[in-house]
Coordinates of C-alpha atoms in Angstrom, one line a residue:
M986 CA 24.0 -29.2 -2.2
T987 CA 27.5 -28.4 -0.7
N988 CA 27.5 -27.3 3.1
S989 CA 30.3 -24.9 2.6
P990 CA 29.1 -20.8 2.0
P991 CA 29.6 -19.3 -1.9
S992 CA 32.2 -17.1 -3.6
A993 CA 30.3 -13.8 -3.9
I994 CA 30.4 -13.3 -8.2
D995 CA 29.6 -10.3 -10.2
R996 CA 26.2 -9.5 -11.4
S997 CA 27.0 -11.5 -14.8
S998 CA 28.6 -14.3 -13.9
A999 CA 26.2 -14.3 -11.5
V1000 CA 23.8 -15.1 -15.0
S1001 CA 26.0 -17.0 -16.6
L1002 CA 25.2 -20.0 -14.4
A1003 CA 22.0 -19.1 -12.9
M1004 CA 21.3 -19.7 -17.2
E1005 CA 23.8 -22.7 -17.1
A1006 CA 21.8 -24.1 -14.0
V1007 CA 18.2 -23.3 -15.1
T1008 CA 19.3 -25.1 -18.8
A1009 CA 19.6 -28.3 -16.7
S1010 CA 16.6 -28.0 -14.4
R1011 CA 18.2 -26.9 -11.6
D1012 CA 17.0 -24.4 -8.8
C1013 CA 19.0 -21.5 -8.3
L1014 CA 18.8 -19.6 -4.4
V1015 CA 20.8 -15.6 -5.8
L1016 CA 21.1 -13.7 -2.9
G1017 CA 22.4 -10.2 -2.3
A1018 CA 22.3 -7.5 -0.3
P1019 CA 20.7 -4.1 -1.8
G1020 CA 22.5 -2.7 -4.4
T1021 CA 23.9 -5.3 -5.1
G1022 CA 22.2 -5.6 -8.2
K1023 CA 19.1 -7.8 -7.9
T1024 CA 16.8 -6.5 -10.2
E1025 CA 18.9 -6.8 -12.6
F1026 CA 20.5 -9.9 -12.3
V1027 CA 16.9 -10.3 -12.8
L1028 CA 15.9 -8.8 -16.0
D1029 CA 19.4 -9.6 -17.8
L1030 CA 18.5 -13.1 -16.7
V1031 CA 14.6 -12.5 -18.2
S1032 CA 16.6 -11.4 -21.2
Q1033 CA 19.1 -14.2 -22.1
L1034 CA 15.9 -16.7 -21.5
E1035 CA 14.3 -15.6 -24.3
S1036 CA 17.3 -14.6 -26.4
G1037 CA 17.8 -18.8 -25.9
G1038 CA 15.1 -19.1 -27.8
L1039 CA 11.7 -19.7 -24.8
E1040 CA 8.7 -18.0 -25.3
P1041 CA 7.8 -14.4 -23.0
T1042 CA 5.1 -16.7 -21.3
D1043 CA 7.6 -20.1 -20.4
V1044 CA 9.2 -17.0 -18.1
L1045 CA 7.1 -15.9 -15.5
V1046 CA 8.4 -12.9 -12.8
L1047 CA 7.1 -13.0 -9.9
T1048 CA 6.8 -10.5 -6.3
P1049 CA 5.1 -9.8 -3.5
Q1050 CA 4.2 -6.2 -4.9
R1051 CA 1.9 -4.8 -7.3
S1052 CA 3.6 -2.1 -7.4
Q1053 CA 6.9 -3.5 -8.1
A1054 CA 5.3 -6.0 -10.3
S1055 CA 3.8 -3.3 -12.6
N1056 CA 8.1 -1.7 -13.0
L1057 CA 8.8 -4.8 -13.9
R1058 CA 6.7 -5.8 -16.4
D1059 CA 7.8 -1.9 -17.9
R1060 CA 11.2 -2.8 -17.6
L1061 CA 11.2 -6.4 -19.0
A1062 CA 9.6 -5.0 -21.7
L1063 CA 12.4 -2.5 -22.8
G1064 CA 14.7 -5.3 -22.7
S1065 CA 12.6 -7.9 -25.1
N1066 CA 12.1 -7.7 -28.9
Q1067 CA 9.0 -10.4 -28.9
V1068 CA 5.7 -9.5 -28.0
S1069 CA 3.9 -10.9 -24.4
T1070 CA 0.6 -12.4 -24.8
G1071 CA 0.5 -11.9 -21.0
P1072 CA 2.5 -10.3 -18.4
R1073 CA 6.2 -9.7 -18.0
A1074 CA 5.3 -9.8 -13.8
R1075 CA 2.9 -10.1 -11.9
S1076 CA 1.9 -10.0 -8.3
L1077 CA 2.6 -13.1 -5.8
T1078 CA -1.9 -11.8 -5.4
S1079 CA -2.3 -11.3 -9.0
L1080 CA -1.7 -14.7 -9.3
A1081 CA -3.4 -17.2 -6.8
F1082 CA -6.2 -14.6 -8.0
E1083 CA -6.4 -16.3 -11.9
I1084 CA -5.7 -19.2 -10.1
L1085 CA -8.5 -19.7 -8.3
K1086 CA -10.5 -17.2 -10.4
G1087 CA -10.1 -20.3 -13.0
Q1088 CA -12.4 -22.5 -10.5
I1089 CA -13.8 -20.4 -9.5
P1090 CA -15.4 -18.2 -12.0
D1091 CA -17.4 -15.7 -9.7
V1092 CA -14.9 -15.6 -6.7
R1093 CA -13.9 -12.0 -5.0
L1094 CA -11.3 -10.4 -3.9
L1095 CA -11.8 -8.5 -0.2
S1096 CA -10.4 -6.0 -0.4
G1097 CA -7.8 -3.8 3.1
P1098 CA -10.1 -1.2 3.3
A1099 CA -13.4 -3.2 3.3
Q1100 CA -12.0 -5.8 5.7
Q1101 CA -11.2 -3.3 8.4
Q1102 CA -15.0 -2.2 7.4
L1103 CA -16.0 -6.0 7.9
I1104 CA -13.4 -6.7 11.1
S1105 CA -15.7 -2.7 12.0
E1106 CA -18.9 -4.5 12.3
L1107 CA -18.2 -7.5 14.0
V1108 CA -17.2 -6.5 16.8
I1109 CA -20.2 -4.2 17.1
E1110 CA -21.8 -6.1 16.1
A1111 CA -20.8 -7.9 19.3
E1112 CA -20.9 -5.2 21.4
K1113 CA -24.1 -5.7 21.1
E1114 CA -24.8 -8.5 22.4
S1115 CA -22.3 -8.7 25.3
K1116 CA -20.3 -11.0 24.0
A1117 CA -17.3 -8.4 24.1
R1118 CA -17.4 -8.4 28.2
N1119 CA -15.5 -12.1 27.6
W1120 CA -12.8 -10.5 25.8
G1121 CA -10.6 -8.5 28.6
I1122 CA -9.7 -5.6 26.5
D1123 CA -10.3 -1.8 27.4
P1124 CA -13.6 -0.9 25.6
Q1125 CA -12.9 1.4 24.8
A1126 CA -9.5 -0.3 22.6
F1127 CA -13.6 -1.4 20.2
A1128 CA -13.8 1.2 18.2
L1129 CA -9.5 1.9 17.2
S1130 CA -8.2 1.7 13.9
G1131 CA -5.2 -0.6 15.5
F1132 CA -7.2 -3.0 17.1
H1133 CA -9.2 -4.0 13.9
A1134 CA -5.8 -3.6 12.3
E1135 CA -4.1 -6.7 14.9
L1136 CA -7.7 -8.5 14.2
R1137 CA -6.9 -8.7 11.5
D1138 CA -3.0 -9.9 10.9
L1139 CA -4.4 -12.6 14.0
F1140 CA -7.0 -13.6 11.0
T1141 CA -4.0 -13.9 8.5
V1142 CA -2.0 -15.8 11.1
L1143 CA -5.1 -18.1 11.1
V1144 CA -5.5 -19.1 7.9
E1145 CA -2.3 -19.1 7.4
N1146 CA -1.5 -21.9 8.8
H1147 CA -4.9 -23.9 9.0
V1148 CA -5.3 -22.6 12.7
S1149 CA -9.7 -23.8 13.5
A1150 CA -10.9 -21.3 16.8
E1151 CA -11.3 -24.4 18.0
D1152 CA -8.0 -24.8 18.1
L1153 CA -7.4 -22.1 19.2
S1154 CA -9.1 -22.3 22.3
E1155 CA -7.2 -24.9 23.3
F1156 CA -4.5 -22.3 23.0
Q1157 CA -6.0 -19.5 25.3
T1158 CA -6.8 -22.4 28.3
K1159 CA -2.4 -23.1 27.8
W1160 CA -2.0 -19.9 27.8
P1161 CA -4.9 -17.3 30.1
S1162 CA -3.0 -14.2 29.8
G1163 CA -3.5 -14.6 25.9
A1164 CA -6.0 -12.0 25.0
W1165 CA -7.5 -14.2 22.3
Q1166 CA -10.9 -15.3 23.2
V1167 CA -12.0 -12.2 20.8
A1168 CA -10.8 -13.9 17.5
I1169 CA -12.6 -17.1 19.0
D1170 CA -16.2 -15.5 19.1
L1171 CA -15.5 -13.5 15.7
F1172 CA -13.1 -15.5 13.2
P1173 CA -15.7 -17.8 12.8
K1174 CA -18.8 -15.6 12.1
Y1175 CA -15.6 -13.9 9.6
L1176 CA -14.5 -16.9 7.5
E1177 CA -18.7 -17.5 7.6
R1178 CA -19.1 -13.8 5.6
L1179 CA -17.0 -14.2 3.6
K1180 CA -18.4 -17.5 1.8
D1181 CA -21.1 -15.6 1.7
T1182 CA -20.8 -12.6 0.4
N1183 CA -17.9 -15.8 -2.9
Q1184 CA -14.8 -13.1 -1.8
V1185 CA -11.6 -14.8 -0.1
D1186 CA -9.3 -11.9 1.6
A1187 CA -5.8 -11.8 0.5
A1188 CA -3.8 -14.6 3.1
Q1189 CA -7.7 -16.9 2.0
L1190 CA -6.1 -16.4 -1.6
I1191 CA -3.0 -17.6 -1.1
V1192 CA -4.0 -21.0 0.5
Q1193 CA -6.4 -21.6 -1.9
A1194 CA -4.9 -20.8 -4.8
T1195 CA -2.1 -23.5 -3.7
R1196 CA -4.9 -26.6 -3.2
H1197 CA -6.0 -25.6 -7.5
V1198 CA -2.4 -24.8 -8.0
N1199 CA -2.1 -28.0 -10.8
K1200 CA -4.4 -27.8 -12.4
F1201 CA -3.0 -23.9 -13.3
P1202 CA -0.5 -24.4 -16.6
K1203 CA 2.9 -24.6 -15.5
P1204 CA 5.9 -22.5 -16.8
K1205 CA 8.9 -23.8 -17.8
I1206 CA 11.5 -21.2 -15.5
I1207 CA 10.1 -19.0 -12.8
V1208 CA 11.8 -16.1 -11.4
V1209 CA 11.2 -15.2 -7.8
E1210 CA 12.3 -11.4 -6.9
D1211 CA 12.4 -10.4 -3.5
A1212 CA 12.1 -13.4 -2.4
Q1213 CA 12.5 -12.5 1.5
D1214 CA 9.0 -10.3 1.8
L1215 CA 7.0 -13.5 1.1
S1216 CA 5.5 -16.1 4.1
L1217 CA 5.7 -19.7 4.2
T1218 CA 1.8 -19.6 2.2
G1219 CA 3.8 -17.5 -0.7
L1220 CA 6.1 -19.9 -1.3
W1221 CA 4.9 -23.4 -1.1
L1222 CA 2.5 -21.5 -3.9
V1223 CA 6.0 -21.1 -5.9
S1224 CA 6.6 -24.2 -5.1
K1225 CA 3.8 -26.5 -6.3
L1226 CA 3.8 -24.3 -9.4
Q1227 CA 7.6 -24.7 -9.5
S1228 CA 6.8 -28.3 -10.7
G1229 CA 9.0 -29.9 -13.9
G1230 CA 10.1 -26.4 -14.5
A1231 CA 13.3 -24.6 -12.6
L1232 CA 12.8 -22.2 -10.3
V1233 CA 15.1 -19.1 -9.4
I1234 CA 15.3 -16.8 -6.1
V1235 CA 16.0 -14.2 -5.5
G1236 CA 16.5 -12.0 -1.7
D1237 CA 18.0 -11.2 0.8
P1238 CA 17.7 -12.3 4.3
D1239 CA 18.9 -9.8 5.6
V1240 CA 16.0 -7.4 4.5
A1241 CA 12.6 -8.0 5.1
T1242 CA 9.4 -5.1 4.5
L1243 CA 6.8 -6.6 5.0
G1244 CA 8.0 -10.3 6.4
F1245 CA 7.1 -8.9 9.8
R1246 CA 4.8 -12.3 10.6
S1247 CA 7.8 -14.3 10.1
A1248 CA 11.4 -13.5 9.1
A1249 CA 12.9 -12.1 6.8
G1250 CA 15.6 -15.4 6.0
M1251 CA 12.7 -18.3 5.8
F1252 CA 13.5 -18.2 2.4
V1253 CA 16.7 -19.4 2.5
D1254 CA 15.4 -21.7 4.7
F1255 CA 13.3 -23.6 2.8
F1256 CA 14.9 -23.9 -0.4
R1257 CA 17.2 -25.8 1.2
K1258 CA 15.6 -28.4 2.1
N1259 CA 13.4 -28.2 -0.6
Q1260 CA 15.2 -28.0 -3.7
A1261 CA 17.4 -30.0 -3.0
G1262 CA 20.6 -29.5 -5.6
G1263 CA 20.0 -26.1 -6.0
L1264 CA 23.1 -24.2 -7.0
E1265 CA 23.3 -21.3 -4.4
I1266 CA 24.9 -18.1 -6.0
T1267 CA 25.9 -14.7 -4.0
L1268 CA 26.0 -11.6 -6.0
D1269 CA 29.3 -9.2 -4.4
P1270 CA 28.8 -7.3 -1.8
L1271 CA 31.4 -4.7 -3.1
L1272 CA 28.7 -2.0 -3.9
C1273 CA 28.4 1.1 -5.6
Q1274 CA 27.8 3.3 -3.1
P1275 CA 30.5 5.6 -1.6
A1276 CA 33.2 3.9 1.0
A1277 CA 30.8 6.2 3.8
V1278 CA 27.7 3.9 2.8
Q1279 CA 29.7 0.7 2.7
Q1280 CA 31.4 0.9 6.5
L1281 CA 27.7 2.1 7.5
M1282 CA 25.8 -1.2 5.8
A1283 CA 28.9 -3.1 7.3
R1284 CA 29.0 -2.2 10.5
I1285 CA 24.6 -2.2 10.3
V1286 CA 24.2 -5.2 9.1
Q1287 CA 26.7 -7.9 11.6
R1288 CA 23.7 -6.9 14.5
I1289 CA 21.4 -8.5 12.2
P1290 CA 21.1 -12.6 12.7
T1291 CA 22.5 -14.2 9.9
S1292 CA 19.5 -17.1 9.1
L1293 CA 22.6 -19.2 7.4
A1294 CA 24.0 -16.7 5.3
L1295 CA 26.3 -15.4 5.5
N1296 CA 28.7 -13.9 2.2
H1297 CA 26.4 -11.1 0.8
R1298 CA 27.1 -8.9 3.8
P1299 CA 29.1 -6.0 2.5
K1300 CA 32.5 -6.4 4.5
T1301 CA 34.1 -3.9 6.4
Q1302 CA 36.8 -2.4 4.8
E1303 CA 40.4 -1.4 6.9
A1304 CA 40.3 2.5 4.9
K1305 CA 38.4 3.9 7.9
A1306 CA 35.8 6.4 6.1
E1307 CA 33.5 7.7 8.3
A1308 CA 30.4 8.7 7.6
E1309 CA 29.2 12.4 8.3
F1310 CA 25.2 12.9 10.5
A1311 CA 23.4 16.3 11.5
V1312 CA 21.8 17.2 14.9
F1313 CA 18.7 19.9 15.9
D1314 CA 17.5 20.2 18.2
N1315 CA 14.2 21.5 16.5
R1316 CA 12.2 20.5 13.2
I1317 CA 13.3 23.9 11.4
S1318 CA 16.3 23.7 12.0
E1319 CA 16.0 20.2 10.6
A1320 CA 14.1 21.3 7.9
D1321 CA 16.7 24.4 6.3
F1322 CA 18.9 22.1 6.6
L1323 CA 17.5 19.2 4.4
A1324 CA 16.1 21.2 2.2
G1325 CA 19.4 22.9 1.1
Q1326 CA 21.4 20.1 1.1
L1327 CA 19.1 18.9 -1.9
R1328 CA 19.0 22.2 -2.8
A1329 CA 23.1 22.3 -2.9
A1330 CA 23.1 18.7 -4.6
R1331 CA 20.4 19.7 -7.3
V1332 CA 22.8 23.0 -8.2
R1333 CA 26.1 22.2 -7.5
D1334 CA 26.0 18.0 -8.5
S1335 CA 23.4 18.8 -10.7
L1336 CA 20.3 16.1 -9.5
N1337 CA 17.5 15.7 -10.9
W1338 CA 14.8 15.7 -8.3
S1339 CA 14.1 12.4 -8.4
D1340 CA 16.9 10.7 -8.2
M1341 CA 16.6 12.8 -4.6
A1342 CA 14.7 10.0 -2.0
V1343 CA 13.8 11.7 1.4
I1344 CA 13.1 8.5 3.5
A1345 CA 10.2 8.4 7.0
R1346 CA 9.1 6.1 9.1
T1347 CA 5.3 7.6 8.9
R1348 CA 2.5 9.5 7.2
V1349 CA 2.7 11.3 9.4
Q1350 CA 6.2 11.9 9.5
L1351 CA 5.9 12.0 5.4
D1352 CA 3.5 15.1 5.7
Q1353 CA 5.1 16.9 8.0
L1354 CA 7.9 17.1 5.9
A1355 CA 6.4 17.8 2.4
G1356 CA 4.7 20.5 4.0
D1357 CA 8.0 22.4 5.8
L1358 CA 10.1 21.5 2.4
A1359 CA 7.3 22.6 -0.1
S1360 CA 7.5 26.2 2.0
R1361 CA 11.4 25.9 1.0
S1362 CA 10.5 25.9 -2.3
I1363 CA 11.7 22.0 -3.1
P1364 CA 9.2 20.5 -5.2
V1365 CA 8.1 17.0 -3.1
R1366 CA 5.9 14.0 -3.9
I1367 CA 4.3 11.5 -1.7
L1368 CA 5.4 7.9 -2.8
G1369 CA 2.5 5.2 -2.6
S1370 CA -0.5 5.0 -1.3
Q1371 CA -2.0 8.5 0.5
S1372 CA -4.8 8.8 3.3
P1373 CA -7.9 7.2 2.3
L1374 CA -10.3 8.6 0.2
R1375 CA -12.9 10.4 2.5
E1376 CA -9.4 12.7 3.7
Q1377 CA -8.3 13.7 0.9
P1378 CA -10.1 17.0 -0.2
A1379 CA -10.9 16.6 -3.5
A1380 CA -11.7 13.2 -3.4
R1381 CA -14.2 13.8 -0.4
A1382 CA -15.8 16.7 -2.3
V1383 CA -17.1 14.0 -4.8
L1384 CA -17.6 11.4 -2.3
D1385 CA -19.3 13.9 -0.7
F1386 CA -21.3 15.4 -3.3
G1387 CA -22.9 11.4 -4.3
Q1388 CA -24.3 12.1 -0.7
L1389 CA -25.7 15.0 -1.9
V1390 CA -27.3 13.7 -4.4
F1391 CA -28.2 9.6 -3.2
Q1392 CA -28.8 11.2 0.2
G1393 CA -30.3 14.4 0.5
S1394 CA -29.5 17.8 1.4
D1395 CA -27.3 18.1 4.8
H1396 CA -26.7 22.1 5.7
Q1397 CA -23.8 21.2 6.7
L1398 CA -22.3 18.1 3.5
V1399 CA -23.8 21.8 1.8
L1400 CA -21.6 24.3 3.6
E1401 CA -18.4 22.3 2.4
L1402 CA -19.3 21.3 -0.9
L1403 CA -19.4 25.1 -1.6
G1404 CA -16.1 25.0 -1.0
S1405 CA -14.5 22.9 -2.3
R1406 CA -12.4 22.4 -5.4
L1407 CA -16.1 21.2 -6.9
V1408 CA -17.9 24.8 -7.5
G1409 CA -15.1 27.1 -5.6
L1410 CA -15.7 30.0 -3.3
N1411 CA -13.7 31.1 -1.1
A1412 CA -15.3 32.9 2.7
I1413 CA -16.2 36.4 0.4
Q1414 CA -17.6 34.3 -2.6
Q1415 CA -20.1 32.5 0.3
R1416 CA -20.6 36.1 2.6
R1417 CA -21.8 37.1 -1.1
L1418 CA -23.7 34.6 -2.7
F1419 CA -25.5 34.4 0.4
R1420 CA -26.3 38.0 0.9
Q1421 CA -27.8 37.1 -3.7
L1422 CA -30.0 34.2 -2.2
A1423 CA -31.5 36.0 0.5
Q1424 CA -32.9 38.3 -2.4
E1425 CA -34.5 35.2 -3.2
E1426 CA -38.5 34.9 -2.4
R1427 CA -38.1 31.7 -2.0
F1428 CA -34.8 32.3 0.6
Q1429 CA -36.8 35.5 2.0
N1430 CA -36.9 34.8 5.9
Q1431 CA -35.2 31.4 6.4
T1432 CA -32.4 30.7 8.6
R1433 CA -28.7 29.5 7.1
S1434 CA -29.5 25.9 7.8
R1435 CA -32.5 25.4 6.4
L1436 CA -31.4 27.7 2.9
L1437 CA -28.1 25.3 2.9
E1438 CA -31.0 22.4 2.5
G1439 CA -33.1 23.6 0.4
L1440 CA -30.2 25.3 -1.5
F1441 CA -29.7 22.2 -4.5
E1442 CA -34.0 22.1 -5.6
E1443 CA -34.2 23.5 -8.7
P1444 CA -31.2 26.4 -10.1
V1445 CA -31.5 30.3 -8.8
E1446 CA -32.5 33.7 -10.8
L1447 CA -29.7 35.0 -10.7
D1448 CA -27.1 36.4 -13.5
T1449 CA -23.8 37.0 -10.2
P1450 CA -20.1 35.1 -10.5
E1451 CA -20.6 33.1 -7.5
V1452 CA -24.1 32.3 -8.4
R1453 CA -23.6 30.9 -12.3
S1454 CA -20.3 28.8 -10.3
L1455 CA -23.2 27.6 -8.1
N1456 CA -25.9 26.8 -10.3
R1457 CA -23.9 24.0 -12.7
A1458 CA -23.7 21.8 -9.6
I1459 CA -27.2 22.5 -9.1
D1460 CA -28.1 21.3 -13.0
L1461 CA -25.2 18.4 -12.4
V1462 CA -27.4 17.2 -8.7
V1463 CA -30.6 17.3 -10.8
R1464 CA -29.3 15.2 -14.1
L1465 CA -27.1 12.7 -12.2
R1466 CA -30.6 12.6 -9.8
N1467 CA -32.8 11.6 -13.2
L1468 CA -30.2 9.1 -14.5
G1469 CA -31.1 5.7 -13.5
Q1470 CA -28.3 3.1 -13.5
L1471 CA -25.2 4.9 -13.5
S1472 CA -21.3 3.2 -13.0
A1473 CA -19.1 4.9 -10.5
Y1474 CA -16.1 5.9 -13.5
E1475 CA -19.2 7.7 -15.2
F1476 CA -20.1 9.2 -11.4
V1477 CA -16.7 10.4 -11.5
S1478 CA -16.1 11.4 -14.5
L1479 CA -19.8 14.7 -14.4
V1480 CA -18.3 15.2 -11.0
W1481 CA -15.0 16.2 -11.6
G1482 CA -16.0 18.3 -15.2
L1483 CA -17.7 20.8 -11.9
A1484 CA -13.8 21.1 -11.3
P1485 CA -11.5 24.0 -12.3
I1486 CA -8.8 21.4 -13.6
K1487 CA -7.3 24.3 -14.8
R1488 CA -6.5 25.7 -13.5
L1489 CA -5.8 23.7 -11.2
Q1490 CA -2.7 22.8 -13.4
E1491 CA -1.4 25.8 -13.4
L1492 CA -1.5 26.5 -9.2
A1493 CA 0.4 23.0 -10.0
A1494 CA 3.5 23.7 -11.8
G1495 CA 5.3 24.9 -8.5
T1496 CA 6.9 24.4 -5.7
S1497 CA 5.5 26.1 -3.5
E1498 CA 3.1 24.6 -0.6
V1499 CA 0.1 25.8 -2.8
A1500 CA 1.2 23.9 -5.8
L1501 CA 1.3 20.8 -3.2
A1502 CA -1.5 20.7 -2.1
A1503 CA -2.9 21.0 -5.8
N1504 CA -0.7 18.4 -6.8
R1505 CA -2.6 16.2 -4.2
D1506 CA -6.0 17.3 -5.3
L1507 CA -4.6 15.5 -8.7
D1508 CA -3.1 12.3 -7.6
S1509 CA -6.3 11.6 -4.7
I1510 CA -8.7 12.3 -8.6
V1511 CA -6.1 9.3 -10.7
E1512 CA -7.0 6.7 -7.5
L1513 CA -10.4 8.9 -7.2
F1514 CA -10.8 7.4 -10.5
A1515 CA -8.0 4.1 -10.6
V1516 CA -10.9 2.9 -7.8
A1517 CA -13.6 3.3 -10.2
V1518 CA -13.2 1.5 -12.2
R1519 CA -11.6 -1.8 -10.2
F1520 CA -14.9 -1.3 -8.4
D1521 CA -17.3 -1.6 -11.9
Q1522 CA -14.4 -4.6 -12.6
Q1523 CA -15.3 -6.5 -9.4
I1524 CA -18.6 -5.0 -8.2
G1525 CA -19.9 -3.5 -10.3
S1526 CA -23.7 -2.2 -8.6
G1527 CA -23.0 0.9 -9.9
A1528 CA -22.2 5.0 -7.9
R1529 CA -24.5 5.2 -5.4
E1530 CA -23.1 1.6 -3.5
F1531 CA -19.5 3.2 -4.3
V1532 CA -19.8 6.6 -3.2
Q1533 CA -20.8 4.3 0.3
E1534 CA -18.8 1.9 0.5
I1535 CA -15.6 4.7 -0.4
M1536 CA -16.7 6.8 1.7
L1537 CA -16.4 4.0 5.3
A1538 CA -13.1 3.2 4.2
P1539 CA -10.9 3.2 7.5
V1540 CA -7.7 2.7 5.4
A1541 CA -6.2 4.2 1.4
Q1542 CA -6.7 1.7 -0.8
D1543 CA -4.6 0.1 -2.5
S1544 CA -4.4 1.6 -5.9
L1545 CA -1.7 1.6 -9.1
A1546 CA -2.4 5.2 -9.5
T1547 CA -0.4 6.4 -11.8
V1548 CA 1.0 9.8 -10.0
A1549 CA 2.4 13.6 -10.7
S1550 CA 5.2 12.8 -13.4
R1551 CA 6.8 16.0 -12.8
Q1552 CA 10.0 16.4 -11.4
A1553 CA 10.2 15.9 -7.6
V1554 CA 12.2 14.5 -4.4
V1555 CA 10.2 10.7 -3.4
L1556 CA 8.7 10.5 0.2
A1557 CA 8.2 7.8 1.5
T1558 CA 8.6 5.5 3.8
P1559 CA 11.2 1.8 3.9
S1560 CA 8.7 -0.3 2.1
Q1561 CA 7.9 1.5 -0.9
L1562 CA 11.5 1.6 -2.4
A1563 CA 12.2 -2.3 -3.2
G1564 CA 14.0 -2.0 -6.6
R1565 CA 13.9 1.5 -6.2
Q1566 CA 17.6 3.2 -6.3
F1567 CA 18.5 6.8 -5.6
E1568 CA 20.9 9.2 -6.1
L1569 CA 20.9 11.2 -2.7
V1570 CA 18.8 9.1 0.0
A1571 CA 18.1 11.0 3.0
L1572 CA 17.2 9.6 6.7
P1573 CA 16.2 12.9 8.9
R1574 CA 13.6 12.3 12.3
L1575 CA 16.0 9.6 13.1
Q1576 CA 15.7 9.1 16.8
E1577 CA 16.5 6.1 19.8
G1578 CA 13.3 4.3 20.2
I1579 CA 11.1 6.3 17.4
W1580 CA 13.0 5.2 14.4
P1581 CA 14.7 2.8 14.4
N1582 CA 11.5 1.8 16.1
L1583 CA 11.7 -0.9 18.0
K1584 CA 8.7 -1.6 20.0
P1585 CA 7.0 -5.8 19.2
R1586 CA 3.7 -5.2 16.7
N1587 CA 0.9 -6.5 17.9
S1588 CA 1.2 -6.1 21.1
M1589 CA -2.8 -6.6 22.3
L1590 CA -3.4 -9.7 20.7
A1591 CA 0.7 -12.0 20.5
A1592 CA -0.6 -12.6 16.3
A1593 CA 4.1 -12.5 15.7
G1594 CA 3.8 -14.4 18.5
L1595 CA 1.6 -17.2 17.8
Q1596 CA 3.4 -17.0 14.3
T1597 CA 6.1 -17.9 15.7
Y1598 CA 5.4 -20.2 17.8
L1599 CA 3.9 -22.0 15.4
L1600 CA 6.6 -21.7 13.2
G1601 CA 8.2 -23.3 15.3
R1602 CA 10.8 -20.7 16.7
T1603 CA 9.5 -19.8 20.0
D1604 CA 7.5 -22.8 22.8
N1605 CA 5.1 -19.4 24.1
P1606 CA 3.1 -17.1 21.9
L1607 CA 3.2 -14.8 24.5
G1608 CA 7.2 -14.2 24.8
P1609 CA 9.4 -11.8 23.4
T1610 CA 9.4 -12.2 19.7
R1611 CA 12.4 -10.3 17.4
A1612 CA 11.1 -9.7 14.6
E1613 CA 13.7 -7.1 12.9

């Protein structure tokens, strides 16, 4: 392989070169900046490979994220005239699970929320056994989800790099200021708990699948999109799977949304070291964006370390074009300006609402922006996983109903249900209901708490609109208690049948804050149905266990459930944008020191620093590490 940087070429020429290379069983590395058409390159290459005589099953397209794989599957199918008997594109985790499932049929993948819950339980157990006193960490942090997330990241680093608790003890002795005693105590128990339940977490899945990859049928061509987001273990899995065929790796070493545990440019070094004789292709960095945007990107990218790849980067041009921006001293004026710009683009430029995107750093900011824009009659939709299902009102109502059925009445729980989407009584209707119930003999001379606790035992013998709504819920509670084993999907279907779905659909059709809330409710229920289906397929222990698990889940479920498809401005964080394009992109809430966020990750347990040390990029795992 030549050491001179390859010249940048257009996408059609790049596809032709890649076709020649893979036909000769030669590997390819394709580099391109955002907007140069890397996804289109993958689509065109697969289309030409199929036109050249390959079957869809001969070409495996891999992506780091499930959402990307889902999007690519649809686009590949639309561009092909052949019928595929398997998925045309899949995430690396999905492939690894199939490989491992072939060798260990009853293995189960530990979900993110379940992993977080397991770590929380291990911390609580260690506190009870007084082991936490030796961790050198403030006890107030033990119950925080951020602390559990740091432990989760540290465990991932240990698994991916085959570091045992004994190895970590040696590191602790060498660097006494490291706060790794918590992992030394909990990591063996964590692995033991997973082994006892025949589960693997996401990191173990990739590592164990790599050991069994030789027993998996090898595709003729492997195409990897957004390779910058693959971990080193992921790259090794792809490399071993490629044995005997051709490998095409596509990515941008300057950009990473999932690669905080390693440098984004790792895949370039990996390719050059392990794929001897491979062809390097650089997509033309002349982008389709306006000159001002290209100039801005070129100025930003000059500050990013090179990873030995330069030609794919946008170039500064002689003609100076300044990007426009606006500065505000409060949130209201910023929201007014943003809504005005979006509305002007809709009217003046005839852009669809879904051609526009608003990008913010955190989920909290997205929620704020959604409310601000909805109050200004801008239809919005937050992309991707929402907050945990137990924190979303409509889904929480279904889960609360399950607690009422399976665990018994509680006056606060019943009060919440009366005002939920399922029963739907507002404050005035609830007052009417309580006055009507006071006339019933079985509720006379009872306190409000006692009345609520006994409310769902049997139907109320009154005929008023409020009582009719209540009796529908009571009838379902009695019915569910008398049923035998019930699947999670059946349970969600029966309970959500209480909700006024037509009314919700009418409300969701608008653009106000009420419409935004209705859309959120509908999206959360669709997500709950998807999680229920997956629970039945993977665990299948019934509705009672489903309700219990989701109520304990501290983080959002990973779901591909289709949310509202109406025309709306997309609100998203940067990590959700891989493979997506928009005509107009807004970046509000930019503030020095907050976003861009330069605060180091894993500052307490130094997982990122340990990863950098294990990769040989630093001599001290506790020292400062370049992460972004």
